[in-house]
Structures are given as structure tokens and as C-alpha cells.
Amino acid sequence: TCALPIFPADALTGPNPPTLGEYGRRLLAEGDSWFTIGSLNPVRSSNLLLRLRVTRSTAIISCAYPGDTLAHMVDHVNDPWFDRLLRHPNFASRWEGILLSAGGNDLIDAAQQRPCHRDGQPAAWDERLLLTPEEALQQHPAETGAARWISEPGWQRLSNYLVANLIELVERRDEGMNRDVPLLLHTYSAPVVRPAGVVTAPQGWLWPAFEAFDIPVGARQAVSDVLFGRLRRLWLDTGATLPQVRVFDSAAVPLNPAQPGSTGPSGDWVNEIHLTPAGYAKLGAAMGPWMEAQLQEVRFQPSRPQAPRP
């Protein structure tokens, strides 16, 4: 196993920039909280990048922001550091691969959209992922399973949004010198819905969202599993249709689930939606070899012909 140093993007223009030529492989990374270190609980924090197991010296330039905040995928696409390093002339570099962690926090953020606006008016069904008991009867009168609590217009809007942003990111990648460089995403391990969070969100993220919609405690886990299962399928299916986009199925890696109702670290989870270092190590032990296999395969594939510039 080789060392895998991670450098923040601004280190490239700092007083002592890393010498990337010393490494056998150079990757560009952007992403949500699975790629960042939680600054609110640094002792227990880790991330997936830190735990990737590789056999070739690899440097990662990360544009992900530290902290336990939720990020939107569109922020990743428009992040100035990421965008410049990806495609801008006189600034971009040729990367062997692009790592992206996206969609999980977008789903959680959408689930936290409340049933009513601040003025008391009900939020439209396409503005949130969840339904109250009364709304569930209206939208799904014959449904008795977990899907009855999910706003289908809201899910459709979220999935369209995620796919559109991923397509835009692929188009931006192919505008410059990183055309056809493999873009590597991952699915998400389904979390246990429980009141375990951080200082700024002590009850977690999904738990208070389900509370706000008055969804029965006994139904919450099944609803979360359906949502994360849909996100998993969305990435696997979408990735298969886009050029040089590969998706690692993190959800297929066995993890120790948290104990339902627990309020602190439990199983392989440090809180409701983030993993412990041991949890990320399990994913990294599987994703690292997968990543290296994808990058090796691409080396022997001919590039697509460049489209003529208008």
C-alpha cells in the first residue's frame, strides 16, 4: 500500500506548492461530506479519500471544503478552484482521474425541506421529498409501503437536478485537456435514521426531518432505505450512459450499521450520516483497487476523436 497525500487546491499557488510530478498518479477531487473532514468532531473524523488503498504513489488535489455543512452538487460544478483546475486554459492540469462525491448531501438537504414555508403556506410537493400523513393519503391512497411517505414530484425534481448537473460536469470536463479523463463517483451506504449529529445539528439530519413530517418512527428506516436505494440506482444507471463515467457501488460494501435510537458513534458510523475512520477504511479497501482498475483500463482505450471547434 502506497501513501496517498491529499493537498488542498489552494496549496498549488501557496509559498511551497507540492511537486506533483513526484507521484505516479495525480487525481482531482471534489465532493460533499464523505470527501471532507468534519471540523466539528476532528478527533473522530475521517473521510473516504484518506482511506483509499492504492498500490501506486498517488496525489490528490482536493477542492472539497472542510466542515460538517451540507453542499449542493451544483456548488461542486461551479466551484472556482475545481472548474479552473479541470478545464481553464493556462490553469488546468491533465489529471489521471477525477473523483466526485455527490448526491448524498443533496438528498439529505432535500429531505430537510419542511412541509410549510415560514409564512405558513404549504410547500409544493415538488419542493420536498417527504409527505405528512394527510398528504400521503392524497398522493398515494392505495400505497401501504414506505413509498407512501415520499413525494414523487419532489423525487423527480431532485433526480432531474442531479443528472443535469452530472451531465454539465461531463461536458465541462470534455471542453479542455481533460477530455475523456475518467470521472469516478460512488453510491452511498444507507444510514440508520437516528438522533445522532454534531454541534450544529445535535439531532442529526434525517431524524428531525421525519419528525417535522410526523412520519411514524417505525416507518422511518424503510423510507430512508427507499430514498438511498433510488439514489444508488440513479447513479449506477446514469453513470452507465455517460462517456468515461464510472460508479463505485459503496452501498454493496458490508458495514456495521448503527444501533437504532443511539445518539453517538455506533457501528461504523460516527453520527447519523458520516462514517467512522474504520467505516471509511472498509470502503477505501474496496474502492482503492476498483479505482486503480478503472484507471488502468482507460489507459489502453483510444480517446474519442476531438470534435471540431466552431
Tab-separated table of C-alpha atoms in Angstrom:
chain	number	residue	atom	x	y	z
A	1	THR	CA	0.000	0.000	0.000
A	2	CYS	CA	1.328	3.425	-1.007
A	3	ALA	CA	0.946	6.748	0.738
A	4	LEU	CA	-1.869	8.889	-0.592
A	5	PRO	CA	-1.285	12.554	0.276
A	6	ILE	CA	-4.191	14.953	-0.110
A	7	PHE	CA	-3.418	18.588	-0.895
A	8	PRO	CA	-5.976	21.412	-0.737
A	9	ALA	CA	-6.386	23.158	-4.072
A	10	ASP	CA	-5.036	26.479	-2.820
A	11	ALA	CA	-1.747	24.778	-1.945
A	12	LEU	CA	-0.913	24.842	-5.655
A	13	THR	CA	-0.495	28.618	-5.519
A	14	GLY	CA	0.931	28.788	-1.992
A	15	PRO	CA	4.528	29.515	-0.990
A	16	ASN	CA	5.524	25.816	-1.078
A	17	PRO	CA	3.376	24.096	-3.700
A	18	PRO	CA	3.518	20.303	-3.856
A	19	THR	CA	5.687	18.766	-6.559
A	20	LEU	CA	3.029	16.689	-8.263
A	21	GLY	CA	5.495	15.265	-10.764
A	22	GLU	CA	6.947	13.138	-7.977
A	23	TYR	CA	3.811	10.994	-7.925
A	24	GLY	CA	2.875	8.235	-10.303
A	25	ARG	CA	-0.716	9.387	-10.455
A	26	ARG	CA	-2.462	12.729	-9.916
A	27	LEU	CA	-6.176	12.962	-9.196
A	28	LEU	CA	-8.558	15.914	-8.858
A	29	ALA	CA	-11.304	15.564	-6.235
A	30	GLU	CA	-14.457	17.467	-5.378
A	31	GLY	CA	-17.328	16.458	-3.207
A	32	ASP	CA	-19.642	16.520	-0.248
A	33	SER	CA	-19.086	15.448	3.331
A	34	TRP	CA	-17.757	11.962	2.510
A	35	PHE	CA	-14.738	13.706	0.925
A	36	THR	CA	-14.259	16.324	3.653
A	37	ILE	CA	-13.109	16.208	7.263
A	38	GLY	CA	-15.671	17.240	9.877
A	39	SER	CA	-14.117	20.175	11.696
A	40	LEU	CA	-16.681	19.935	14.493
A	41	ASN	CA	-15.516	16.499	15.629
A	42	PRO	CA	-11.899	16.293	14.411
A	43	VAL	CA	-10.824	13.512	16.779
A	44	ARG	CA	-13.265	11.019	15.303
A	45	SER	CA	-13.374	12.420	11.779
A	46	SER	CA	-12.033	10.942	8.616
A	47	ASN	CA	-13.116	10.783	5.007
A	48	LEU	CA	-13.176	8.355	2.116
A	49	LEU	CA	-10.224	9.927	0.305
A	50	LEU	CA	-7.936	9.415	3.275
A	51	ARG	CA	-8.776	5.722	3.368
A	52	LEU	CA	-8.384	4.756	-0.292
A	53	ARG	CA	-5.994	1.822	-0.555
A	54	VAL	CA	-3.697	2.162	-3.563
A	55	THR	CA	-0.608	0.363	-4.847
A	56	ARG	CA	0.848	3.241	-6.862
A	57	SER	CA	2.001	6.593	-5.479
A	58	THR	CA	-0.965	8.898	-5.864
A	59	ALA	CA	-1.504	12.564	-5.052
A	60	ILE	CA	-4.992	14.024	-4.710
A	61	ILE	CA	-5.746	17.710	-5.129
A	62	SER	CA	-8.978	18.257	-3.227
A	63	CYS	CA	-11.390	21.119	-3.809
A	64	ALA	CA	-13.778	19.846	-1.131
A	65	TYR	CA	-14.408	22.180	1.782
A	66	PRO	CA	-13.869	21.002	5.364
A	67	GLY	CA	-16.696	21.090	7.867
A	68	ASP	CA	-19.953	19.340	8.587
A	69	THR	CA	-22.024	21.519	6.287
A	70	LEU	CA	-24.210	20.153	3.535
A	71	ALA	CA	-23.090	21.006	-0.006
A	72	HIS	CA	-25.077	21.018	-3.217
A	73	MET	CA	-23.837	19.293	-6.335
A	74	VAL	CA	-24.215	22.493	-8.344
A	75	ASP	CA	-21.717	24.098	-5.963
A	76	HIS	CA	-19.214	21.417	-6.952
A	77	VAL	CA	-19.770	22.115	-10.634
A	78	ASN	CA	-19.336	25.869	-10.172
A	79	ASP	CA	-16.565	25.815	-7.573
A	80	PRO	CA	-13.925	28.204	-8.977
A	81	TRP	CA	-10.928	26.088	-7.943
A	82	PHE	CA	-12.397	22.883	-9.319
A	83	ASP	CA	-13.570	24.479	-12.555
A	84	ARG	CA	-10.224	26.156	-13.244
A	85	LEU	CA	-8.182	23.056	-12.467
A	86	LEU	CA	-10.487	20.989	-14.653
A	87	ARG	CA	-10.710	22.989	-17.871
A	88	HIS	CA	-9.432	26.566	-17.904
A	89	PRO	CA	-6.522	27.318	-20.254
A	90	ASN	CA	-3.246	28.263	-18.534
A	91	PHE	CA	-4.571	26.920	-15.231
A	92	ALA	CA	-5.853	23.367	-15.742
A	93	SER	CA	-3.660	20.297	-15.472
A	94	ARG	CA	-4.027	16.908	-17.062
A	95	TRP	CA	-5.342	14.550	-14.397
A	96	GLU	CA	-5.312	10.773	-14.473
A	97	GLY	CA	-8.734	10.723	-12.844
A	98	ILE	CA	-11.442	12.926	-11.330
A	99	LEU	CA	-13.086	11.847	-8.081
A	100	LEU	CA	-16.541	13.148	-7.245
A	101	SER	CA	-18.649	12.559	-4.143
A	102	ALA	CA	-22.102	13.954	-4.847
A	103	GLY	CA	-25.787	13.320	-4.378
A	104	GLY	CA	-25.895	12.103	-0.781
A	105	ASN	CA	-25.989	15.504	0.831
A	106	ASP	CA	-28.306	16.790	-1.886
A	107	LEU	CA	-30.765	14.040	-0.939
A	108	ILE	CA	-30.449	14.818	2.777
A	109	ASP	CA	-30.840	18.531	2.142
A	110	ALA	CA	-33.986	17.901	0.092
A	111	ALA	CA	-35.394	15.681	2.854
A	112	GLN	CA	-34.974	18.554	5.312
A	113	GLN	CA	-37.238	20.870	3.338
A	114	ARG	CA	-40.178	21.452	5.663
A	115	PRO	CA	-43.864	20.832	4.819
A	116	CYS	CA	-44.655	24.537	5.162
A	117	HIS	CA	-42.906	27.763	4.319
A	118	ARG	CA	-42.174	30.335	7.013
A	119	ASP	CA	-45.386	32.177	6.157
A	120	GLY	CA	-47.340	29.007	6.987
A	121	GLN	CA	-48.245	28.176	3.396
A	122	PRO	CA	-47.752	24.512	2.416
A	123	ALA	CA	-44.659	23.846	0.353
A	124	ALA	CA	-45.410	22.426	-3.079
A	125	TRP	CA	-44.947	18.681	-3.413
A	126	ASP	CA	-42.051	19.127	-5.837
A	127	GLU	CA	-40.217	21.278	-3.269
A	128	ARG	CA	-39.607	18.436	-0.785
A	129	LEU	CA	-39.079	14.695	-0.588
A	130	LEU	CA	-41.418	13.811	2.270
A	131	LEU	CA	-45.149	13.878	2.903
A	132	THR	CA	-47.247	14.318	6.029
A	133	PRO	CA	-49.794	11.569	6.893
A	134	GLU	CA	-52.600	13.617	5.344
A	135	GLU	CA	-50.599	14.275	2.164
A	136	ALA	CA	-49.590	10.623	1.916
A	137	LEU	CA	-53.276	9.682	1.738
A	138	GLN	CA	-53.822	12.257	-1.014
A	139	GLN	CA	-50.831	11.367	-3.162
A	140	HIS	CA	-50.711	7.599	-2.516
A	141	PRO	CA	-54.222	6.487	-1.484
A	142	ALA	CA	-53.544	2.817	-2.332
A	143	GLU	CA	-49.891	2.624	-1.186
A	144	THR	CA	-49.154	0.935	2.145
A	145	GLY	CA	-45.359	0.598	1.958
A	146	ALA	CA	-42.554	3.067	2.643
A	147	ALA	CA	-43.033	4.804	-0.719
A	148	ARG	CA	-46.290	6.322	0.553
A	149	TRP	CA	-44.254	8.850	2.552
A	150	ILE	CA	-42.231	10.020	-0.459
A	151	SER	CA	-43.258	12.955	-2.618
A	152	GLU	CA	-42.859	11.623	-6.140
A	153	PRO	CA	-42.782	15.118	-7.708
A	154	GLY	CA	-40.056	16.032	-5.230
A	155	TRP	CA	-38.003	12.946	-6.015
A	156	GLN	CA	-38.370	13.557	-9.749
A	157	ARG	CA	-37.195	17.132	-9.365
A	158	LEU	CA	-34.184	16.069	-7.292
A	159	SER	CA	-33.174	13.259	-9.643
A	160	ASN	CA	-33.504	15.522	-12.702
A	161	TYR	CA	-31.371	18.109	-10.948
A	162	LEU	CA	-28.633	15.622	-10.080
A	163	VAL	CA	-28.490	14.126	-13.564
A	164	ALA	CA	-28.461	17.551	-15.235
A	165	ASN	CA	-25.540	18.671	-13.067
A	166	LEU	CA	-23.596	15.484	-13.730
A	167	ILE	CA	-24.117	15.898	-17.471
A	168	GLU	CA	-22.927	19.505	-17.223
A	169	LEU	CA	-19.834	18.391	-15.344
A	170	VAL	CA	-19.032	15.796	-18.016
A	171	GLU	CA	-19.462	18.447	-20.714
A	172	ARG	CA	-17.106	20.803	-18.890
A	173	ARG	CA	-14.550	18.036	-18.467
A	174	ASP	CA	-14.613	17.391	-22.209
A	175	GLU	CA	-14.102	21.042	-23.150
A	176	GLY	CA	-10.397	21.089	-22.290
A	177	MET	CA	-7.324	18.974	-21.846
A	178	ASN	CA	-9.142	16.549	-19.527
A	179	ARG	CA	-11.451	15.256	-22.235
A	180	ASP	CA	-12.263	11.597	-21.565
A	181	VAL	CA	-10.407	11.501	-18.238
A	182	PRO	CA	-12.421	9.032	-16.138
A	183	LEU	CA	-14.860	10.621	-13.726
A	184	LEU	CA	-15.280	8.343	-10.711
A	185	LEU	CA	-18.354	8.579	-8.472
A	186	HIS	CA	-19.699	6.423	-5.677
A	187	THR	CA	-23.051	5.413	-4.265
A	188	TYR	CA	-23.833	5.803	-0.562
A	189	SER	CA	-24.226	3.298	2.230
A	190	ALA	CA	-27.727	3.689	3.626
A	191	PRO	CA	-27.617	5.302	7.089
A	192	VAL	CA	-29.668	4.319	10.111
A	193	VAL	CA	-32.135	7.108	10.892
A	194	ARG	CA	-31.344	8.153	14.458
A	195	PRO	CA	-30.887	11.327	16.557
A	196	ALA	CA	-27.090	11.465	16.288
A	197	GLY	CA	-25.495	14.589	14.870
A	198	VAL	CA	-22.958	17.318	15.507
A	199	VAL	CA	-22.943	20.559	17.496
A	200	THR	CA	-24.874	22.455	14.833
A	201	ALA	CA	-27.300	19.570	14.229
A	202	PRO	CA	-27.496	17.626	17.518
A	203	GLN	CA	-30.462	15.515	16.401
A	204	GLY	CA	-28.837	14.585	13.121
A	205	TRP	CA	-30.344	15.408	9.751
A	206	LEU	CA	-32.844	12.758	8.704
A	207	TRP	CA	-34.338	12.193	12.165
A	208	PRO	CA	-35.595	15.779	12.619
A	209	ALA	CA	-36.793	15.823	9.012
A	210	PHE	CA	-39.009	12.800	9.640
A	211	GLU	CA	-40.151	14.384	12.908
A	212	ALA	CA	-41.244	17.528	11.061
A	213	PHE	CA	-43.459	15.446	8.747
A	214	ASP	CA	-44.868	13.330	11.591
A	215	ILE	CA	-43.751	10.108	9.925
A	216	PRO	CA	-44.075	7.199	12.375
A	217	VAL	CA	-40.808	6.092	13.952
A	218	GLY	CA	-41.379	2.537	12.796
A	219	ALA	CA	-41.594	3.627	9.141
A	220	ARG	CA	-38.595	5.962	9.027
A	221	GLN	CA	-35.866	3.457	8.302
A	222	ALA	CA	-37.763	1.921	5.409
A	223	VAL	CA	-38.377	5.371	3.900
A	224	SER	CA	-34.684	6.232	4.158
A	225	ASP	CA	-33.723	2.896	2.607
A	226	VAL	CA	-36.025	3.557	-0.346
A	227	LEU	CA	-34.576	7.026	-0.925
A	228	PHE	CA	-30.954	5.923	-0.729
A	229	GLY	CA	-31.787	2.909	-2.874
A	230	ARG	CA	-33.200	5.210	-5.527
A	231	LEU	CA	-30.097	7.398	-5.419
A	232	ARG	CA	-27.932	4.306	-5.766
A	233	ARG	CA	-29.828	3.141	-8.821
A	234	LEU	CA	-29.841	6.647	-10.301
A	235	TRP	CA	-26.038	6.888	-10.185
A	236	LEU	CA	-25.468	3.349	-11.431
A	237	ASP	CA	-27.871	3.788	-14.335
A	238	THR	CA	-26.788	7.327	-15.242
A	239	GLY	CA	-23.098	6.529	-15.000
A	240	ALA	CA	-23.560	3.705	-17.498
A	241	THR	CA	-24.886	6.154	-20.111
A	242	LEU	CA	-22.194	8.861	-19.939
A	243	PRO	CA	-18.727	8.723	-21.535
A	244	GLN	CA	-15.940	7.732	-19.150
A	245	VAL	CA	-18.099	7.944	-16.032
A	246	ARG	CA	-17.623	5.053	-13.613
A	247	VAL	CA	-19.580	4.452	-10.407
A	248	PHE	CA	-18.258	2.556	-7.390
A	249	ASP	CA	-21.096	0.872	-5.522
A	250	SER	CA	-20.268	1.772	-1.921
A	251	ALA	CA	-23.686	0.510	-0.887
A	252	ALA	CA	-22.564	-3.041	-1.710
A	253	VAL	CA	-19.683	-2.942	0.807
A	254	PRO	CA	-20.777	-4.510	4.131
A	255	LEU	CA	-20.690	-2.084	7.054
A	256	ASN	CA	-21.730	-2.454	10.676
A	257	PRO	CA	-24.972	-0.488	10.994
A	258	ALA	CA	-25.573	1.879	13.870
A	259	GLN	CA	-27.862	0.791	16.679
A	260	PRO	CA	-31.346	2.275	16.145
A	261	GLY	CA	-32.041	5.025	18.662
A	262	SER	CA	-28.368	5.545	19.544
A	263	THR	CA	-27.226	9.147	19.871
A	264	GLY	CA	-23.460	8.828	19.350
A	265	PRO	CA	-20.911	6.742	17.467
A	266	SER	CA	-22.302	3.290	16.793
A	267	GLY	CA	-21.233	0.514	14.458
A	268	ASP	CA	-19.223	2.012	11.603
A	269	TRP	CA	-20.979	5.371	11.910
A	270	VAL	CA	-19.743	8.394	13.879
A	271	ASN	CA	-23.150	10.080	13.590
A	272	GLU	CA	-26.301	9.627	11.556
A	273	ILE	CA	-24.781	10.166	8.093
A	274	HIS	CA	-20.967	10.085	8.471
A	275	LEU	CA	-18.718	7.084	8.931
A	276	THR	CA	-16.007	6.422	11.498
A	277	PRO	CA	-12.403	6.041	10.311
A	278	ALA	CA	-12.947	2.263	10.448
A	279	GLY	CA	-16.055	2.593	8.289
A	280	TYR	CA	-14.291	4.678	5.669
A	281	ALA	CA	-11.376	2.205	5.785
A	282	LYS	CA	-13.737	-0.610	4.770
A	283	LEU	CA	-14.945	1.406	1.796
A	284	GLY	CA	-11.426	2.551	0.898
A	285	ALA	CA	-10.109	-1.011	0.965
A	286	ALA	CA	-12.632	-1.869	-1.751
A	287	MET	CA	-12.769	1.397	-3.686
A	288	GLY	CA	-8.984	1.840	-3.976
A	289	PRO	CA	-8.398	-1.354	-6.030
A	290	TRP	CA	-11.572	-0.655	-8.033
A	291	MET	CA	-10.311	2.846	-8.817
A	292	GLU	CA	-6.912	1.594	-9.922
A	293	ALA	CA	-8.560	-0.980	-12.181
A	294	GLN	CA	-10.694	1.727	-13.833
A	295	LEU	CA	-7.687	3.979	-14.407
A	296	GLN	CA	-5.607	1.118	-15.780
A	297	GLU	CA	-8.386	0.119	-18.168
A	298	VAL	CA	-8.749	3.643	-19.519
A	299	ARG	CA	-5.029	3.832	-20.324
A	300	PHE	CA	-5.495	1.212	-23.028
A	301	GLN	CA	-8.633	2.652	-24.591
A	302	PRO	CA	-8.411	5.033	-27.552
A	303	SER	CA	-9.727	8.513	-26.903
A	304	ARG	CA	-12.769	9.782	-28.699
A	305	PRO	CA	-11.910	11.980	-31.669
A	306	GLN	CA	-11.929	15.654	-30.836
A	307	ALA	CA	-14.980	17.469	-32.158
A	308	PRO	CA	-14.095	20.424	-34.387
A	309	ARG	CA	-14.376	23.785	-32.711
A	310	PRO	CA	-16.993	26.098	-34.234
